[in-house]
Coordinates of C-alpha atoms in Angstrom, one line a residue:
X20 CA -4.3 -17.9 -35.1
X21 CA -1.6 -15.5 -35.8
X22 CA -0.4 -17.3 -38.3
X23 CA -3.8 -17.7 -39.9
X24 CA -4.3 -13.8 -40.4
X25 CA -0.7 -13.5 -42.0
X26 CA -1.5 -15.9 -44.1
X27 CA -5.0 -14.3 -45.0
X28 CA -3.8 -11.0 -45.1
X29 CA -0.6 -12.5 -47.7
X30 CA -3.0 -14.3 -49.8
X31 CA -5.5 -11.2 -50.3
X32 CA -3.2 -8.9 -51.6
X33 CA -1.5 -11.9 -53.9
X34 CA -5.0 -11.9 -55.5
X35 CA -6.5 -8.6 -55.1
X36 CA -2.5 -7.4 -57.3
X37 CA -3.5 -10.2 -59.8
X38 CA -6.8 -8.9 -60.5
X39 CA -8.3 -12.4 -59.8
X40 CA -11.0 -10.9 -57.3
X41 CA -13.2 -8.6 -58.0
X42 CA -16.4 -7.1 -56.4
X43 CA -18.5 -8.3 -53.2
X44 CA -15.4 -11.5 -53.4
X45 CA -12.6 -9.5 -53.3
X46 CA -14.9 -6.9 -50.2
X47 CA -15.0 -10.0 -48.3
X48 CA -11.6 -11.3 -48.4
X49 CA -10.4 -7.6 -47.7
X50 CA -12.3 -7.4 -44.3
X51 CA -11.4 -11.3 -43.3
X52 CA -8.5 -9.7 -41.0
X53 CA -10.8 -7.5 -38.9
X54 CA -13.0 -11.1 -38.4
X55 CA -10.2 -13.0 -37.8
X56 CA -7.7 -10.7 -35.3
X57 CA -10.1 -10.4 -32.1
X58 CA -9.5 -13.9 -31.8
X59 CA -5.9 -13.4 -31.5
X60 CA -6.8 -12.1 -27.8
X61 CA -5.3 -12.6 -25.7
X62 CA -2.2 -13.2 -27.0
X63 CA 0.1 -12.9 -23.6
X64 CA -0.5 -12.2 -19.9
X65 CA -2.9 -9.9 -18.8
X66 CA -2.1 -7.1 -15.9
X67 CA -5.2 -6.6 -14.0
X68 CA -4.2 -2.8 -12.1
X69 CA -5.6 -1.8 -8.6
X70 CA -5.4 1.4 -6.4
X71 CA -6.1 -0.6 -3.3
X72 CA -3.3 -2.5 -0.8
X73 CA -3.3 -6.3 -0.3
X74 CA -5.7 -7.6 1.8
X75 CA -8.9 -5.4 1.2
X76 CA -12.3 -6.3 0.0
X77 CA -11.4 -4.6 -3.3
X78 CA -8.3 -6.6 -3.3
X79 CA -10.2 -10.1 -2.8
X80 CA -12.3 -9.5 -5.6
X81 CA -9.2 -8.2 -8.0
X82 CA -8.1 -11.5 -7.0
X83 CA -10.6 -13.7 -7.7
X84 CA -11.3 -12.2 -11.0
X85 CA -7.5 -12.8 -11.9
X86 CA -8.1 -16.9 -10.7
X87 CA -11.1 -16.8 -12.8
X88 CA -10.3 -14.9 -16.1
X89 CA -6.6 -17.0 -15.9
X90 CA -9.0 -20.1 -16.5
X91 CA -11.4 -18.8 -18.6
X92 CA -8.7 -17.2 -21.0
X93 CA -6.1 -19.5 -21.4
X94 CA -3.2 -16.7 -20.3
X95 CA -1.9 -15.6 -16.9
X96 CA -3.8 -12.7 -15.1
X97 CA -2.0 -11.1 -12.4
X98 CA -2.7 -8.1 -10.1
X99 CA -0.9 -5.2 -9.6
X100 CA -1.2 -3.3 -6.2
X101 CA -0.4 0.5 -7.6
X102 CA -1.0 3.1 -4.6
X103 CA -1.3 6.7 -4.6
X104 CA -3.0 9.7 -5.1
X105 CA -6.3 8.4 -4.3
X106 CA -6.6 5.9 -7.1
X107 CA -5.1 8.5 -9.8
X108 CA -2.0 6.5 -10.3
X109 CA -3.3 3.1 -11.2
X110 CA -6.1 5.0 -13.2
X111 CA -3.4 7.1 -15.2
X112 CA -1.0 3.9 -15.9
X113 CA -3.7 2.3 -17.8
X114 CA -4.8 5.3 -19.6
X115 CA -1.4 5.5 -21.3
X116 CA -1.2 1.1 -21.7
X117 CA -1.7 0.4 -25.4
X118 CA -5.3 -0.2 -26.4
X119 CA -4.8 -4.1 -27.0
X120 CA -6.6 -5.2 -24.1
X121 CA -3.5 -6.4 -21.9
X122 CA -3.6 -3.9 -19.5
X123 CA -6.7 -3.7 -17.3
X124 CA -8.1 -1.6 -14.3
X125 CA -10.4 -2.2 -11.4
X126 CA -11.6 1.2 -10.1
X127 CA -14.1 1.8 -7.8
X128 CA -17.1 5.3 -7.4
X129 CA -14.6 7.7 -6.8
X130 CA -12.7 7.8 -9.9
X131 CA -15.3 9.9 -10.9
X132 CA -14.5 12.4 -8.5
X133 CA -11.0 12.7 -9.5
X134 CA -10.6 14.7 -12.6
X135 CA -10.1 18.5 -11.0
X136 CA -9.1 17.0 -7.6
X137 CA -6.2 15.0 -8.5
X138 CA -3.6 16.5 -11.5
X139 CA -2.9 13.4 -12.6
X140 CA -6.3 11.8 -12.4
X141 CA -7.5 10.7 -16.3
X142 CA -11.5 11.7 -17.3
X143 CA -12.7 7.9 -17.1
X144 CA -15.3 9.2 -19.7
X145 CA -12.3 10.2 -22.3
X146 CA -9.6 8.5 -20.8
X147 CA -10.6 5.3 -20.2
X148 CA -12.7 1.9 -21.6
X149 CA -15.6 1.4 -19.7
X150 CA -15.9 -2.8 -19.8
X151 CA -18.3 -3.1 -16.5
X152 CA -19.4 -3.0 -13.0
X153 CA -18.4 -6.1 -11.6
X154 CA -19.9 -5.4 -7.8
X155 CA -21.4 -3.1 -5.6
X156 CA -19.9 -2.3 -2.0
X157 CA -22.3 -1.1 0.2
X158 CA -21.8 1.7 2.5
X159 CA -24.0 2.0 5.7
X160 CA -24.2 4.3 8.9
X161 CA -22.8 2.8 11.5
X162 CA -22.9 4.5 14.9
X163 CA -21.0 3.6 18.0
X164 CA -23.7 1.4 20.5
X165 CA -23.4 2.9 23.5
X166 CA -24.4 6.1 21.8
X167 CA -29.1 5.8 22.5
X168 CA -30.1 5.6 18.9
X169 CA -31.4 3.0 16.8
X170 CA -32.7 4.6 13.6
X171 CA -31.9 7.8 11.4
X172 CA -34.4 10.1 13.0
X173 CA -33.1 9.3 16.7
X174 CA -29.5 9.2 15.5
X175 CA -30.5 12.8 13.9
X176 CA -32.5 14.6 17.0
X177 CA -29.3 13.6 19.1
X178 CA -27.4 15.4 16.7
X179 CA -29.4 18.6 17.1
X180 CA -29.3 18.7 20.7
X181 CA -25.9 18.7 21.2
X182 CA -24.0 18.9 17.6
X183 CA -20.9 18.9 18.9
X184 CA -20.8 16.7 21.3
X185 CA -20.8 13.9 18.7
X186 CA -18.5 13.3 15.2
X187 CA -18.1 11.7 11.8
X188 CA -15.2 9.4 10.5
X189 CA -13.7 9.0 7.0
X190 CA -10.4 6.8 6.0
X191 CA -10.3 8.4 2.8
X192 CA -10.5 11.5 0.9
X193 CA -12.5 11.9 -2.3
X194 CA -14.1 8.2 -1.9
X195 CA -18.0 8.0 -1.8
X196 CA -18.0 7.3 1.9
X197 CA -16.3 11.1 2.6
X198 CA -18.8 12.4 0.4
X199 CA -21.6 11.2 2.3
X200 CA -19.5 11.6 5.3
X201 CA -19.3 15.7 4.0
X202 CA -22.5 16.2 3.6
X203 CA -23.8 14.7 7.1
X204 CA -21.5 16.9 9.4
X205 CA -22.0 19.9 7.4
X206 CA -26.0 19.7 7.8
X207 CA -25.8 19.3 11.2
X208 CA -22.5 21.2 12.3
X209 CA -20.7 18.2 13.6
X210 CA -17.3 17.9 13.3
X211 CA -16.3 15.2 10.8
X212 CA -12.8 13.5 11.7
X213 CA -10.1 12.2 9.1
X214 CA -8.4 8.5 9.7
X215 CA -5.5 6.7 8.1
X216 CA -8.2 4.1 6.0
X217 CA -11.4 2.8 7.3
X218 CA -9.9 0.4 9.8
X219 CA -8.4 3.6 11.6
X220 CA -12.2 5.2 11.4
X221 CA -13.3 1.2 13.3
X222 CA -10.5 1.6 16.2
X223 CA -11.6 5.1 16.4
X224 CA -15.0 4.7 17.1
X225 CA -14.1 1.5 19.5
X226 CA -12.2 4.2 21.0
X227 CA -14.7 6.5 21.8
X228 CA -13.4 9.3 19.5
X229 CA -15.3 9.2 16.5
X230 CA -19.0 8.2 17.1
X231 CA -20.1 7.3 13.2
X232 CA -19.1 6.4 10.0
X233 CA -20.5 5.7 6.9
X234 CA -18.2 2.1 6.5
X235 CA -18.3 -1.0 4.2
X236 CA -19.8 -4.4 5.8
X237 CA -16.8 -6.2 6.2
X238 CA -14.7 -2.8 8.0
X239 CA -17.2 -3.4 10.6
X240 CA -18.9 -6.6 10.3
X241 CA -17.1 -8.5 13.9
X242 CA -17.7 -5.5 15.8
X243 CA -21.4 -5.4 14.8
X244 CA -21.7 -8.8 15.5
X245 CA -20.6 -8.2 19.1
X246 CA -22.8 -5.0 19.8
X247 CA -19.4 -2.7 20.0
X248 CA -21.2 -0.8 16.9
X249 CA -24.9 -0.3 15.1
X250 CA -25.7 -0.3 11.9
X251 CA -29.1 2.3 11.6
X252 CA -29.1 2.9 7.6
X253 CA -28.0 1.8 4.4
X254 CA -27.3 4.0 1.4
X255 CA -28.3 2.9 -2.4
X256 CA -31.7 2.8 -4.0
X257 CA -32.6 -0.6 -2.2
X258 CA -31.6 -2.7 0.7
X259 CA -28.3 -4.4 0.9
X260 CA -28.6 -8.2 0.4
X261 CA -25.8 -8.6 2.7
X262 CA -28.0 -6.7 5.8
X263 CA -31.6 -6.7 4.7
X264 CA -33.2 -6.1 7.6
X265 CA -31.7 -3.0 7.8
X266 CA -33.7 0.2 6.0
X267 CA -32.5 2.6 3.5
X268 CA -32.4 6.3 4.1
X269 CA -34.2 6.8 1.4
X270 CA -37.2 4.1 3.3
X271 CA -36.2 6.1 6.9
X272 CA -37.4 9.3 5.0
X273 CA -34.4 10.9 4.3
X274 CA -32.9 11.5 0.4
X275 CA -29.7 12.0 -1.4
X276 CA -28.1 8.8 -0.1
X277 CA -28.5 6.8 -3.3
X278 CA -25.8 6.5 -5.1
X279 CA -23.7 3.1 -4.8
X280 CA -20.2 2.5 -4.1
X281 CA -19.2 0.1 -7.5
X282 CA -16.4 -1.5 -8.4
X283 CA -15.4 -2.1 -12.5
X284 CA -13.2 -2.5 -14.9
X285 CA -11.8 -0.5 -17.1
X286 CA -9.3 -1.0 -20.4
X287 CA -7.0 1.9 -22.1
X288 CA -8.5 4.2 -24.0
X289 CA -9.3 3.3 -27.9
X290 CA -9.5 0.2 -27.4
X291 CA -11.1 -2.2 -29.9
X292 CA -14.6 -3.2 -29.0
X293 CA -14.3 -6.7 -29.7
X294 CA -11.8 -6.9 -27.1
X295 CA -13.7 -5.1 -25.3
X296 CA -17.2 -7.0 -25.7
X297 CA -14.7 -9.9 -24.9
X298 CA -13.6 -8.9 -21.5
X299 CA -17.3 -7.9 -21.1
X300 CA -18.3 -11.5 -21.6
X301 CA -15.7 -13.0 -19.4
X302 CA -16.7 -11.4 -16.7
X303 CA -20.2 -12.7 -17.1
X304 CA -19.3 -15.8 -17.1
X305 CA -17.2 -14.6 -14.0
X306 CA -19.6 -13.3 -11.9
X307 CA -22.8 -15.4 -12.8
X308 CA -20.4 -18.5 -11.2
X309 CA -22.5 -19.5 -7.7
X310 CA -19.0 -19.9 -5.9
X311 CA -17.7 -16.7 -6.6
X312 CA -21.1 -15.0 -5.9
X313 CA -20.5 -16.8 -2.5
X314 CA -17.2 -15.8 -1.9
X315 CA -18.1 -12.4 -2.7
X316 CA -20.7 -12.2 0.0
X317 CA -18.1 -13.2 2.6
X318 CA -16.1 -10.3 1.3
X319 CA -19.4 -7.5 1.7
X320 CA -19.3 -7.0 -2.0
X321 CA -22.6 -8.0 -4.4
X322 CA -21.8 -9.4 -7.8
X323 CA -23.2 -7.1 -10.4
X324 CA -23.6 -8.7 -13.8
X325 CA -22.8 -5.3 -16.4
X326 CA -22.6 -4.0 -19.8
X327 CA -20.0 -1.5 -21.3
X328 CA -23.0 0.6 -22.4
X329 CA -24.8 0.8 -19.1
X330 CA -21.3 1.0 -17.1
X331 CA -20.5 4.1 -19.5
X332 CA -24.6 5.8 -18.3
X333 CA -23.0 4.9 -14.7
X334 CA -20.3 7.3 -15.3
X335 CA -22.0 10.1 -16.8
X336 CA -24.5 10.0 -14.2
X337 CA -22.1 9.7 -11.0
X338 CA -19.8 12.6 -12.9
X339 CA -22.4 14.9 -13.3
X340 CA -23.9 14.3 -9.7
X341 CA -20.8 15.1 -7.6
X342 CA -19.1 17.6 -10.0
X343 CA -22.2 19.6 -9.7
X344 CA -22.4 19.4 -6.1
X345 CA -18.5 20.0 -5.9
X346 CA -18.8 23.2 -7.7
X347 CA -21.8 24.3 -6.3
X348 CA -20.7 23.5 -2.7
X349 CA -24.2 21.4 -2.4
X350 CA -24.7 19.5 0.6
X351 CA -28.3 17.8 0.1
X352 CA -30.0 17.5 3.5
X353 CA -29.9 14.8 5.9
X354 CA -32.1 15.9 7.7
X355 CA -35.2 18.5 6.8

């Protein structure tokens, strides 16, 4: 195809210097290269970035997205594991990548959260391509069992009886879960705890020293199953299809838990939107797929089928949520 567009391109300007187009013929011919050069893409091997480490429920989905888009593409997809500064690393490589579509990010909630906290985070708004959500990771409350509560309300009375008698755990700073983790400890005075990653927050409260988190499924899906922990609430504006017998905060009569912990993709800034509406289909095709919905599920994420349009809404609303509450010091209640 490459060769077709020099050719066109070669051929237009052999005419268009003889004079032997003119008008709405010689209009069409000029703007043949912008039809034909989007289908150039993609023209090598793709480099799909992540701020998470190998293993992860961010990092199976990075990885099955790379299987997928490899097949559906025709080029290599591979994934790059790029750690550091919460996220701000991997964000900021792709924000300088050239804006061809080759470069690729999978970030999750709390890149909004990053410009003022991290110097070298990018302004995903500015910086960054929104191309779509591509799944939602559900956070829930998850208390240690041997601790007498079952729902929000007993979970909260406990809590204002003896506040410090009891803790929060969160694996990592500036994520979703430590804002909600924030927010909890500060309404009720209780002392919130810091872990190396949400694993460390699980062995903790196995352990007796932290008593609740607010964790993804799969961080503390076995232990659950073997009534070491409980699982009393789940944040987002509905149930969780992966627990839906368990109630929202929202449904247990408590707000300011609704916001959802996503996970999209990104490309560099400026780049074209035909590439862009490209990746955007890919990924439908990606996620619409019954097996990976499956294998999804096994991993605690839901597949969330996306637009760059409502992806870029996403943003604007998550940025202007927690920046206000950042600067205002908010802490919307828990509990009344």
């Amino acid at each position: 195809m490459a060769g077709w567009s020099v050719f066109i391109h070669l051929l237009a300007g052999l005419l268009l210097a003889g004079g032997l187009m003119q008008g709405a013929g010689a209009e069409a011919l000029a703007v043949a290269p912008l039809l034909t050069g989007p289908s150039g893409y993609p023209a090598r091997s793709i480099d799909l970035v992540i701020p998470f480490p190998p293993g992860g429920a961010q990092d199976v989905l990075a990885q099955l997205l790379a299987e997928r888009l490899t097949r559906q593409m025709d080029v290599p997809v591979t994934v790059s594991n790029r750690l550091g500064a919460n996220g701000a690393v991997a964000s900021e490589a792709v924000a300088r990548a050239a804006a061809d579509g080759h470069v690729l990010l999978l970030q999750q909630a709390s890149l909004a959260l990053q410009p003022g906290r991290e110097p070298r985070a990018p302004d995903p708004a500015r910086d960054l391509t929104p191309v779509g959500r591509v799944a939602i990771a559900p956070l829930f409350l998850v208390i240690d069992a041997r601790i007498p509560a079952h729902t929000v309300a007993e979970w909260l009375a406990l809590l204002r009886s003896r506040p410090q008698a009891y803790s929060y755990g969160y694996g990592t700073a500036g994520s979703l879960a430590w804002l909600y983790t924030d927010r909890a400890s500060r309404q009720g005075d209780v002392p919130q705890l810091a872990a190396k990653g949400e694993a460390a927050v699980v062995q903790d409260m196995l352990a007796g020293r932290i008593s609740a988190c607010f964790c993804a499924l799969p961080s503390v899906q076995a232990q659950v199953r073997s009534g070491k922990l409980r699982v009393i609430a789940a944040t987002g504006e509905a149930r969780s299809a992966l627990l839906p017998a368990v109630p929202t905060f929202r449904e247990s009569g408590y707000d300011g838990y609704t916001a959802e912990q996503w996970l999209g993709l990104f490309a560099p800034p400026r780049t074209p939107q035909a590439i862009v509406q490209r990746l955007a289909s890919e990924l439908r095709r990606t996620l619409t797929s019954a097996d990976v919905r499956e294998r999804l599920a096994v991993a605690g994420l839901v597949p969330l089928v996306d637009t760059p349009q409502s992806f870029a809404a996403t943003l604007h609303d998550d940025a202007s949520r927690w920046h206000r509450t950042a600067r205002l010091g908010e802490t919307p209640a828990l509990a009344e």
